Coordinates of C-alpha atoms and ligand atoms in Angstrom, one line a residue:
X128 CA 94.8 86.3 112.5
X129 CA 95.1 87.9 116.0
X130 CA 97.9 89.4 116.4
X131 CA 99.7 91.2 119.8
X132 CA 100.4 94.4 120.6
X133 CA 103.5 95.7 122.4
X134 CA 104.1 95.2 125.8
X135 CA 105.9 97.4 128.2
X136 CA 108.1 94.0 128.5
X137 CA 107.9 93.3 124.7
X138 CA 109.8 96.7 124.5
X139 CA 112.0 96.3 127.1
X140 CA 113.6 93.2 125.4
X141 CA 113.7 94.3 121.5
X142 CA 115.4 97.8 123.2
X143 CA 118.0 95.8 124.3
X144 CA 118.2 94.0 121.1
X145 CA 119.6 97.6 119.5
X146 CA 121.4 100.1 120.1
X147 CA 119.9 103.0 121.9
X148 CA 119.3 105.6 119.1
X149 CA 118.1 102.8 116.5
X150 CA 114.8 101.8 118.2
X151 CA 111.7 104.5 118.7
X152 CA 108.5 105.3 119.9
X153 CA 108.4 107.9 119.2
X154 CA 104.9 109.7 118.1
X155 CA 106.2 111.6 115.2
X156 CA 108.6 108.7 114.3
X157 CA 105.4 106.6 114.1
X158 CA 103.6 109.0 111.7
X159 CA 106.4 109.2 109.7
X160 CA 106.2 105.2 109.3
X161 CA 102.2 105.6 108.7
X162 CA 101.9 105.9 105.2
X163 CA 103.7 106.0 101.8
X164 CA 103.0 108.1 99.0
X165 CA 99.5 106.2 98.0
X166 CA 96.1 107.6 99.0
X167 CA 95.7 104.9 101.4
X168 CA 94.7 105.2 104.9
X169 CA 97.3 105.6 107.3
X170 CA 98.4 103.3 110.0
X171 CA 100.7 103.9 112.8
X172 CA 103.4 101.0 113.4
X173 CA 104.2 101.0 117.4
X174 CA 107.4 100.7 117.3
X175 CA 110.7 101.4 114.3
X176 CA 113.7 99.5 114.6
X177 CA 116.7 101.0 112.4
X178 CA 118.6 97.3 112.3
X179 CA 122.1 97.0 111.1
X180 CA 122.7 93.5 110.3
X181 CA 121.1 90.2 109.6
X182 CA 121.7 88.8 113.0
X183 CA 120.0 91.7 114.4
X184 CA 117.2 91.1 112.3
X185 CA 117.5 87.9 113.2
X186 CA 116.9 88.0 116.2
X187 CA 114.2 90.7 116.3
X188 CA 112.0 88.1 114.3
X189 CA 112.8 85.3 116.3
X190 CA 110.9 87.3 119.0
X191 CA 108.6 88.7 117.2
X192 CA 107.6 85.2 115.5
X193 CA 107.3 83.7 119.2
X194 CA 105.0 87.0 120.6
X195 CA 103.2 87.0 117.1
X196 CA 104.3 90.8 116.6
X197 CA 103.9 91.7 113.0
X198 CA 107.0 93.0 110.7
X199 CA 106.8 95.4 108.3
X200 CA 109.9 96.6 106.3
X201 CA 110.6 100.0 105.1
X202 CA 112.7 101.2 102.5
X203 CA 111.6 104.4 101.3
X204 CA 107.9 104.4 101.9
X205 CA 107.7 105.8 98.0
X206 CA 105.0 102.4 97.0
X207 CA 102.4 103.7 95.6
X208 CA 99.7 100.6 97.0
X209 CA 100.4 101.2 101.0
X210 CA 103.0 98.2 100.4
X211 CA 104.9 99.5 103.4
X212 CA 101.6 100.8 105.8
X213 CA 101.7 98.6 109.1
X214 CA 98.4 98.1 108.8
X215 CA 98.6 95.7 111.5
X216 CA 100.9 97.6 113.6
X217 CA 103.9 95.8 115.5
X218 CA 107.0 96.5 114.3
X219 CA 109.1 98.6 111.1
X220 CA 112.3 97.5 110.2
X221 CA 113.7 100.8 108.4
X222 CA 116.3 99.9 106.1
X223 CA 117.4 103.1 105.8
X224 CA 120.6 102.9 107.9
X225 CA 121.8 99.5 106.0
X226 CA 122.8 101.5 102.8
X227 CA 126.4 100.5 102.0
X228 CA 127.6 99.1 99.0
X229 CA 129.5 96.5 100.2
X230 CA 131.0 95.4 96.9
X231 CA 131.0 96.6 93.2
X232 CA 132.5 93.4 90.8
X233 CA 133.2 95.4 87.9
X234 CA 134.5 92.2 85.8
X235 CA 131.3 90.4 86.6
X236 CA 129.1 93.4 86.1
X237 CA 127.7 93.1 89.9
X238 CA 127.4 94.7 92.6
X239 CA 126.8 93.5 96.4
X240 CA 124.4 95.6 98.3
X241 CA 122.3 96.5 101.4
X242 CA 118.5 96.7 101.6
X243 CA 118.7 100.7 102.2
X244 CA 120.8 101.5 99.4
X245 CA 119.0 103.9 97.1
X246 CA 119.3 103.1 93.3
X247 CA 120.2 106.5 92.3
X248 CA 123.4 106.4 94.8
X249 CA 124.4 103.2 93.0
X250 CA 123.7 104.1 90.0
X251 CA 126.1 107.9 90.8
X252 CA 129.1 105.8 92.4
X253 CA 128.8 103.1 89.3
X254 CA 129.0 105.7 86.2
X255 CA 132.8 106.3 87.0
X256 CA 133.0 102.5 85.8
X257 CA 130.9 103.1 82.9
X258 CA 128.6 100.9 84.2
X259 CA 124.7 101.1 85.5
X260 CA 121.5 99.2 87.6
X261 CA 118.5 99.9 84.8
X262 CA 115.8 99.5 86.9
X263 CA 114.3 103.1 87.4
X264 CA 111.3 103.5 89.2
X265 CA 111.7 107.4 89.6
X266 CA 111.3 108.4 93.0
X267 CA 114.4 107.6 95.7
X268 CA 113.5 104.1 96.0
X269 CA 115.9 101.7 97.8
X270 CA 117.2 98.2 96.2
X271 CA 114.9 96.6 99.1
X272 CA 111.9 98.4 98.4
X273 CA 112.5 97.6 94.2
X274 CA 112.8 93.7 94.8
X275 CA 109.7 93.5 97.1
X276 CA 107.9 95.6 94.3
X277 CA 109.9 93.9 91.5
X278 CA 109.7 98.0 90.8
X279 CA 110.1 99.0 86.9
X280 CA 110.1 102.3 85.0
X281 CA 110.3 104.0 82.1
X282 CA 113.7 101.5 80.3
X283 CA 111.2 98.3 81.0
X284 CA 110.8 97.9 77.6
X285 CA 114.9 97.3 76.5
X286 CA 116.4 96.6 79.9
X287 CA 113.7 94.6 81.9
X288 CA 112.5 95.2 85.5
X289 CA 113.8 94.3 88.8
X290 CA 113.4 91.1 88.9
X291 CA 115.7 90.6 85.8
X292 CA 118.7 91.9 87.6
X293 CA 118.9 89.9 91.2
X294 CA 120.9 87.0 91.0
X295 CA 121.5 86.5 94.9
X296 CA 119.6 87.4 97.7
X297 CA 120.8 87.0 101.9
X298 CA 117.0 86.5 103.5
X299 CA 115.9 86.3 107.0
X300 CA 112.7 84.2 107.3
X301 CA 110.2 84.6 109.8
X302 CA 111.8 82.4 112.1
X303 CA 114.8 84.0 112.6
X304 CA 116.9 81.9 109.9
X305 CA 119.7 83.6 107.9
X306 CA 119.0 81.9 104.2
X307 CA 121.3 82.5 101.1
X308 CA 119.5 81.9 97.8
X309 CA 120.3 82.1 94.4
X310 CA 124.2 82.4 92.4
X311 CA 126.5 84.4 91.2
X312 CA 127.0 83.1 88.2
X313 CA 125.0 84.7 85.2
X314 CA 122.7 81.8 84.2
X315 CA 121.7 78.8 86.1
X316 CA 119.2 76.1 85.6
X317 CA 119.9 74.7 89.3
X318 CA 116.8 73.9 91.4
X319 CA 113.9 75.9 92.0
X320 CA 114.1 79.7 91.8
X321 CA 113.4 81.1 95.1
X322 CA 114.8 84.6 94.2
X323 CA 112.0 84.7 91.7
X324 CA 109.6 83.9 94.2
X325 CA 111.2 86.9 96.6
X326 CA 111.0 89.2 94.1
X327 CA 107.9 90.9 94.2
X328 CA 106.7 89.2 97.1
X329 CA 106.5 92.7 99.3
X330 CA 107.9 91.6 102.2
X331 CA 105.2 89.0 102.9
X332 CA 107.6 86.2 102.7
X333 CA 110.8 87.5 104.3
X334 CA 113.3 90.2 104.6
X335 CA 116.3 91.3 102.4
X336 CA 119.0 92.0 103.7
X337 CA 121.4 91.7 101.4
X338 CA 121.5 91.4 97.4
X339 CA 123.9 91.2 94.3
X340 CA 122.3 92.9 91.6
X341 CA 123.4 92.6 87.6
X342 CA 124.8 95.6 86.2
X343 CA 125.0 96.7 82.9
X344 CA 127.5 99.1 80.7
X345 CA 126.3 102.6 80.8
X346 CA 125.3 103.4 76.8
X347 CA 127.9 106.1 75.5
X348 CA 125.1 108.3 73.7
X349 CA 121.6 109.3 73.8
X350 CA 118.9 110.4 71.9
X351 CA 114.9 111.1 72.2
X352 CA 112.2 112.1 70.7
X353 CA 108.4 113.3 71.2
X354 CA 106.1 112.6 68.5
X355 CA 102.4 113.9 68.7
X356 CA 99.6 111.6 67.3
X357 CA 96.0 112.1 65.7
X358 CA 94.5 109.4 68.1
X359 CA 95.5 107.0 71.0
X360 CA 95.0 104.3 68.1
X361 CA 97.5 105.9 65.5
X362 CA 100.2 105.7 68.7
X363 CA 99.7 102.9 70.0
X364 CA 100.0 101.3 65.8
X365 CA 103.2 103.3 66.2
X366 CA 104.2 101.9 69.3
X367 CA 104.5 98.5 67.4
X368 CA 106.0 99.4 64.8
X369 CA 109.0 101.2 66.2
X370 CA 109.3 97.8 68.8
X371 CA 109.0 95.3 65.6
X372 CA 111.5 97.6 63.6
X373 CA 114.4 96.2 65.7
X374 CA 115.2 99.7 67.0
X375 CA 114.9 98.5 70.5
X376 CA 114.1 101.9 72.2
X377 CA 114.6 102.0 76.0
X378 CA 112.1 103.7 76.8
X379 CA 108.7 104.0 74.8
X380 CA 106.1 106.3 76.6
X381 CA 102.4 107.3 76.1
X382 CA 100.7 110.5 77.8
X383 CA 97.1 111.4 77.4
X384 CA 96.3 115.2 76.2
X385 CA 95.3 116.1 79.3
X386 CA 99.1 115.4 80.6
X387 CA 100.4 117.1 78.0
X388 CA 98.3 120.1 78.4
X389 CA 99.4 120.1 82.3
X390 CA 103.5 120.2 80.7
X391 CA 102.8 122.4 78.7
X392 CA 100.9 124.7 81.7
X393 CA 103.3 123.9 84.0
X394 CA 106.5 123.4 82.5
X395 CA 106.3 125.9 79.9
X396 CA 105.9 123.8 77.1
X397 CA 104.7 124.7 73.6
X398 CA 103.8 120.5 72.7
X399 CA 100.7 119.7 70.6
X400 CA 98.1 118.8 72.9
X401 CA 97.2 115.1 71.8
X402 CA 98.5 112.1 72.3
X403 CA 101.8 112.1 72.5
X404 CA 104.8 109.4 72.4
X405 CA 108.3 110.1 74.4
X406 CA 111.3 107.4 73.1
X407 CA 114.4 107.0 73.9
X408 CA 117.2 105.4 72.6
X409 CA 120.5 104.1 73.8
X410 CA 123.9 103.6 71.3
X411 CA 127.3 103.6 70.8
X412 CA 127.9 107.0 68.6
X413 CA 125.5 110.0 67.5
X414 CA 125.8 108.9 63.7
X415 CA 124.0 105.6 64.7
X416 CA 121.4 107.6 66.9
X417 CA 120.9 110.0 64.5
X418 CA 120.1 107.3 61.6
X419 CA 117.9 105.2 64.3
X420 CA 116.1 108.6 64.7
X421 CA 115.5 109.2 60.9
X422 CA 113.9 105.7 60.9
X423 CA 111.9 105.9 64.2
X424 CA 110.7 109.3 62.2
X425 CA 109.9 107.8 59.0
X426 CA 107.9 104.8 61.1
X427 CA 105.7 107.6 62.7
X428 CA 105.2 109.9 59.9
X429 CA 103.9 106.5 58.1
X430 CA 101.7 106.3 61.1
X431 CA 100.5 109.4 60.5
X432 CA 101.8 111.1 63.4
X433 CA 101.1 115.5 64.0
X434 CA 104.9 116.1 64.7
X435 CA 108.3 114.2 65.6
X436 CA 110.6 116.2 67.3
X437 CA 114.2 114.6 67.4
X438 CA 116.8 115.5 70.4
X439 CA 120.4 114.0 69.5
X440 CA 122.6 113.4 72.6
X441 CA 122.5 113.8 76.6
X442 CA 121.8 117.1 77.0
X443 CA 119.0 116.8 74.4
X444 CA 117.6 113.1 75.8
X445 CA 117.7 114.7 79.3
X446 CA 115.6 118.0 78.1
X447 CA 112.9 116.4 76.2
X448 CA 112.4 113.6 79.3
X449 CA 112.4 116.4 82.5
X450 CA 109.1 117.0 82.0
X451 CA 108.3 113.4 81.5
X452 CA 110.5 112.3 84.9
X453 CA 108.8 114.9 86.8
X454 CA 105.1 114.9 85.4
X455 CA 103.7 112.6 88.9
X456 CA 105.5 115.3 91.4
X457 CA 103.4 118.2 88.9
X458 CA 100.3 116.4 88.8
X459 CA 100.2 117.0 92.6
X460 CA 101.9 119.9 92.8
X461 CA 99.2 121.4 90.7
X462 CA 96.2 120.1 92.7
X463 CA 96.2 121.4 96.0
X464 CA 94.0 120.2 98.6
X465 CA 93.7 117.5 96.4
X466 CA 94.4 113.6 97.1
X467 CA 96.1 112.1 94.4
X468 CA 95.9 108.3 93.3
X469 CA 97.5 106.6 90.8
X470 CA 96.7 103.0 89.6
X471 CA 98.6 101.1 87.7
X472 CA 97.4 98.2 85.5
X473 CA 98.9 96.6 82.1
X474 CA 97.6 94.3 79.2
X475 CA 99.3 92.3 76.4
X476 CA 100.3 95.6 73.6
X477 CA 97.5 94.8 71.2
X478 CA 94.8 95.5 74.0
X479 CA 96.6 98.7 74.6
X480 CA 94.5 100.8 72.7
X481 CA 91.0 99.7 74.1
X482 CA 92.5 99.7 77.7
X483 CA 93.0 103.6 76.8
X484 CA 89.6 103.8 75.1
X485 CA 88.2 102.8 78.5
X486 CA 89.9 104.8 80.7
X487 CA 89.1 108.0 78.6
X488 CA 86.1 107.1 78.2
X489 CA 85.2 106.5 82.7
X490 CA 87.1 110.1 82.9
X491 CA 84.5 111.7 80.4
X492 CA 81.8 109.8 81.9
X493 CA 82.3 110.6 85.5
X494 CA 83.9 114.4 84.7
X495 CA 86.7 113.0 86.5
X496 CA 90.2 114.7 87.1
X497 CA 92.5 112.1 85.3
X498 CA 95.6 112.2 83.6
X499 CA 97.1 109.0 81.6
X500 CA 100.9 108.2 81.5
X501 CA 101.9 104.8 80.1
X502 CA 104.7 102.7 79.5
X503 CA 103.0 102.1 76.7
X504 CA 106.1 99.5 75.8
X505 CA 105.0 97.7 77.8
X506 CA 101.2 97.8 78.0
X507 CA 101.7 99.4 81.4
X508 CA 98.7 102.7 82.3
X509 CA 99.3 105.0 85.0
X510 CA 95.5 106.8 85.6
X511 CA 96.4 109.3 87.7
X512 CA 93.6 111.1 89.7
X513 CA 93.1 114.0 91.8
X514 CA 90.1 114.3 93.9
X515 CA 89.2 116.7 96.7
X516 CA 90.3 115.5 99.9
X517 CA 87.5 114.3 102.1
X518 CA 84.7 114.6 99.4
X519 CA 83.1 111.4 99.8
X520 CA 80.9 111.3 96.9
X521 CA 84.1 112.1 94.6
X522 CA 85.8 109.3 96.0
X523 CA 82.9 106.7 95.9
X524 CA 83.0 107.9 91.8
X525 CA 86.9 107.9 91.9
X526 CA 86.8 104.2 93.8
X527 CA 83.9 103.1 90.9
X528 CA 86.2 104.4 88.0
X529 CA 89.4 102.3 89.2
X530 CA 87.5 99.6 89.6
X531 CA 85.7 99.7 86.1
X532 CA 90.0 100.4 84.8
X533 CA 91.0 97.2 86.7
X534 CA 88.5 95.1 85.8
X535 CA 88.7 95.5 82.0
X536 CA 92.1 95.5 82.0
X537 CA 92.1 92.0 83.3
X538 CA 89.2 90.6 80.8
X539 CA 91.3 92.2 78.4
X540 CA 94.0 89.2 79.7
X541 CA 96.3 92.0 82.0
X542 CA 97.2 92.4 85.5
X543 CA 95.6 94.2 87.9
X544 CA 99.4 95.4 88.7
X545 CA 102.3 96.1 86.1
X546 CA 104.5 97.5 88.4
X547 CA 103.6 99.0 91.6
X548 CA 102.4 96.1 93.4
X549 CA 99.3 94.2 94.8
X550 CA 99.5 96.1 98.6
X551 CA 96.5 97.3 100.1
X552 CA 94.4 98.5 96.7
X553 CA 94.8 95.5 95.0
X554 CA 94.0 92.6 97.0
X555 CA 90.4 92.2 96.2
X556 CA 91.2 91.4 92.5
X557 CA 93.8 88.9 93.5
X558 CA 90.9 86.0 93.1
X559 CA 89.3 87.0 89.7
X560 CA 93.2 87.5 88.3
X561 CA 94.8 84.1 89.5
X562 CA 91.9 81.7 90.0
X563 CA 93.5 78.6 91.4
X564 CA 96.8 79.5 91.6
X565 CA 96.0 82.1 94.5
X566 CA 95.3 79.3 97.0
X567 CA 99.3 77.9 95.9
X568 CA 100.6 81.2 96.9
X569 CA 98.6 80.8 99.9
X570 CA 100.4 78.1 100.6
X571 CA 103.8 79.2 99.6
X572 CA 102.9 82.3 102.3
X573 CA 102.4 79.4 105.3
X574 CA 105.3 77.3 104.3
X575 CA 107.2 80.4 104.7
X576 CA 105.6 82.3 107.3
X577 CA 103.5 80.0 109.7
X578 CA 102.1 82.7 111.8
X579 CA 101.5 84.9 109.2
X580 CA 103.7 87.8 111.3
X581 CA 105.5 89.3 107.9
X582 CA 103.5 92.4 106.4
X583 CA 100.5 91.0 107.1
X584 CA 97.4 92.7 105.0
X585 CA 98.7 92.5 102.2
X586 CA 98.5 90.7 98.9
X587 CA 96.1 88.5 100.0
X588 CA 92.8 89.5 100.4
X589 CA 90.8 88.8 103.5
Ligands
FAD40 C1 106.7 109.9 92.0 C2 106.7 108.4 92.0 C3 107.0 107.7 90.8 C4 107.0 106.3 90.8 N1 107.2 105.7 89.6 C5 107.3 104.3 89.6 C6 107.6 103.6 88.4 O1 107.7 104.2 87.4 N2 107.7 102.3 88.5 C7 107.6 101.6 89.7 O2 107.7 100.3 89.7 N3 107.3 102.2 90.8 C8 107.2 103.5 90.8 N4 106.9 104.2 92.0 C9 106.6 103.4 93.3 C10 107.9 103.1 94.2 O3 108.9 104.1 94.0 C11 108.4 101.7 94.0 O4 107.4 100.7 94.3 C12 109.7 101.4 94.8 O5 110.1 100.1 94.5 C13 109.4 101.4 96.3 O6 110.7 101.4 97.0 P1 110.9 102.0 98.5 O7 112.3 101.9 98.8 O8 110.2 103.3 98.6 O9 110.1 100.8 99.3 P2 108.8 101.0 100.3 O10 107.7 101.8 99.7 O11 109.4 101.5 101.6 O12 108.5 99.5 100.5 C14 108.0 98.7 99.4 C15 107.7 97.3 99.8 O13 108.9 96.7 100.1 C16 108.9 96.1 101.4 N5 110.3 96.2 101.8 C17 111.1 97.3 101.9 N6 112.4 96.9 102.2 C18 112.4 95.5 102.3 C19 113.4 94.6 102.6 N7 114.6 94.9 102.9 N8 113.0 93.2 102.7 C20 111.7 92.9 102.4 N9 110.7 93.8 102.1 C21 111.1 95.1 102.1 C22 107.9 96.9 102.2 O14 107.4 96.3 103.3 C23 106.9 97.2 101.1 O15 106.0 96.1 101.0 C24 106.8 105.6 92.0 C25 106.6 106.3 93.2 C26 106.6 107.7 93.2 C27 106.3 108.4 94.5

């Protein structure tokens, strides 16, 4: 698709569609807008737009959809798949200034947001109501960003992931229109479910610019626990168990030795190095956390697990996870002059511990830098590699290795994404993972998006 680039003229009229201080471009405001926290290449938007309101929006696509200027929307630029890299250029919509909370319905549990709002803010303002938004994806994502993604995190496995938790979405469409989808009311069986189709649909099929999110009651108490394992095969029989016991942890995660060794380097840690499980579990009072830990002990001491070290309570749960939370920020940290990627790919849980088996086994191969973290919950693998920055042949290895990952996790019946999103890296296994169905959401994509103007580059591949 041809698409045009800005005009003295076309930037005349979208400046006057803004105020002032809310359209740039700027060279450093463009760099800024030129890549997200993935390895991927950058590319340089030529304009940003800070917009305020749907009818602003509005009308910026109108013109954009009649010049064939590309949108892109920004929330935080955190993806991890150069979801938010202009890769053709045009225009950025950063949602950044359209962070209120417009409305919290504590009786409803639901909340009525802006794009720009950033989950953690939410989630600060909502604990004085005892209530929260799960979905955690870690870094300072905004509610925007998480629905394009359908974003998910370490509580997956108990509370679900985006996707589970919008019930109503304010769109504009390519062509300018202003459409309200979806209900307030908790279930529906009323028509077809466009907010499902939005969700997770990066931007490609039109922008959000304002949602109402489920909320759920913050848990009272706390507790965790990190149990070390003989093998990736012991945990993952473990990771089973504890998930067919009924003890509904909400978060179950899986590192590789090689992360652990890193915490322990890093972080001061004195953790067996082996494979090691992090769970968490949500309750109403400490006796019944303590007794679900004495079972969640007695299921991994079964499983012949190394060592089980309990942590009743906040203070303990939030200890025992801070390495956890922060392991992606110390991978880098501790590479410099390093790129980092990290792909993200997830099978049904009893192909868990093969998907594992392979990626070990393309790190040893290739002598690879590679650290695995896993929702392992959810048959969701982080591989997480760092690879000298402009060293070609490491990268050709590094591009093979992903691609070896990817592929087996879909014959294995998986996705080539759990949570992070098709983007840029992903698009060329788009084919091989939905067959037939690709050329329907091809389809979709026209229907919604004639001239192909919204974050175009992505998802589909070329
Ligand atoms: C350290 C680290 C850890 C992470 N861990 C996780 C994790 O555990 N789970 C997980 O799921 N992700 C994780 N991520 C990835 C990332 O945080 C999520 O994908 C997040 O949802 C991106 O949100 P954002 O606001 O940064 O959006 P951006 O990266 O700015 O944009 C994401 C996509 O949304 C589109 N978009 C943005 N706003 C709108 C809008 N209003 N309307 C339409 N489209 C829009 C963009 O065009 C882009 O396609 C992690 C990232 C980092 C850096």
């Amino acid at each position: 698709m041809k698409f045009t680039s800005l005009t003295e003229a076309h930037i005349k009229a979208l400046r006057a569609m803004v105020d002032a201080d809310r359209f740039s471009t700027g060279q450093s405001v463009l760099d800024l807008h030129a890549r997200d926290q993935s390895s991927h290449p950058r590319s340089r938007p030529e304009a940003v737009i800070w917009p305020l309101s749907a009818s602003e929006i509005s009308n910026i696509l109108k013109y954009a959809n009649a010049h064939g200027i590309p949108i892109t929307g920004w929330g935080s630029g955190s993806s991890l798949e150069g979801n938010p890299i202009p890769v053709k250029h045009g225009i950025v919509l950063d949602f950044s200034r359209m962070n209120r909370i417009l409305k919290i319905r504590e009786e409803d549990f639901q909340a009525d947001v802006e794009p720009g709002v950033v989950y953690q803010d939410l989630n600060e303002k909502l604990k004085h109501k005892g209530l929260f938004f799960p979905p955690d994806p870690g870094a300072r994502a905004t509610i925007g960003g998480m629905i394009a993604n359908n974003a998910s995190g370490t509580r997956t496995v108990y509370y679900g992931s985006t996707k589970d938790y919008v019930l109503k979405l304010t769109a504009v469409m390519a062509t300018g229109e202003i459409v309200e989808m979806g209900t307030r009311s908790s279930k529906t069986s009323s028509g077809y479910d466009l907010i499902h189709l939005m969700v997770g649909s990066e931007g490609t099929l039109g922008i959000v610019v304002k949602a109402t999110v489920r909320l759920v009651g913050l848990p009272p108490e706390f507790s965790a626990a990190v149990v070390t394992f003989p093998s990736v095969e012991a945990a993952g029989k473990a990771v089973f168990e504890i998930k067919r016991s009924g003890l509904n942890p909400a978060a179950l995660e899986l590192l590789g030795p090689e992360a652990v060794a890193l915490m322990n380097r890093e972080e001061n840690l004195d953790l067996n190095v082996a494979p090691t499980l992090f769970i968490e579990f949500h309750g109403i009072t400490t006796g019944q956390l303590s007794e679900v830990l004495e079972m969640a002990e007695e299921i991994c001491r079964a499983g012949g697990c190394l060592e089980f070290r309990p942590g009743l309570g906040r203070a303990e749960r939030n200890r025992i996870f801070k390495a956890r939370h922060g392991l992606g920020e110390t991978i880098t940290r501790s590479h410099p002059g390093c790129r980092i990627l990290s792909t993200d790919v997830a099978v049904p849980n009893s192909q868990y511990p093969e998907l594992i088996k392979t990626i070990h086994s393309q790190v040893d191969a290739h002598k690879i830098v590679g650290y695995t973290l896993s929702h392992a919950g959810d048959g969701n693998v982080h591989l997480v590699i760092a690879g000298k920055k402009g060293d070609k042949k490491e990268w050709d290895k590094i591009d093979r290795v992903v691609n070896t990952v990817v592929t087996r996790a879909l014959e294995l019946g998986g996705t080539a994404t759990g949570e992070h999103g098709v983007g840029i890296g992903k698009r060329k296994y788009m084919a091989s993972e939905h067959g037939s169905s690709l050329q329907w959401m091809q389809r979709l994509k026209s229907l919604f998006d004639p001239n192909g103007i919204l974050n175009p580059g992505k998802i589909f591949p070329d």
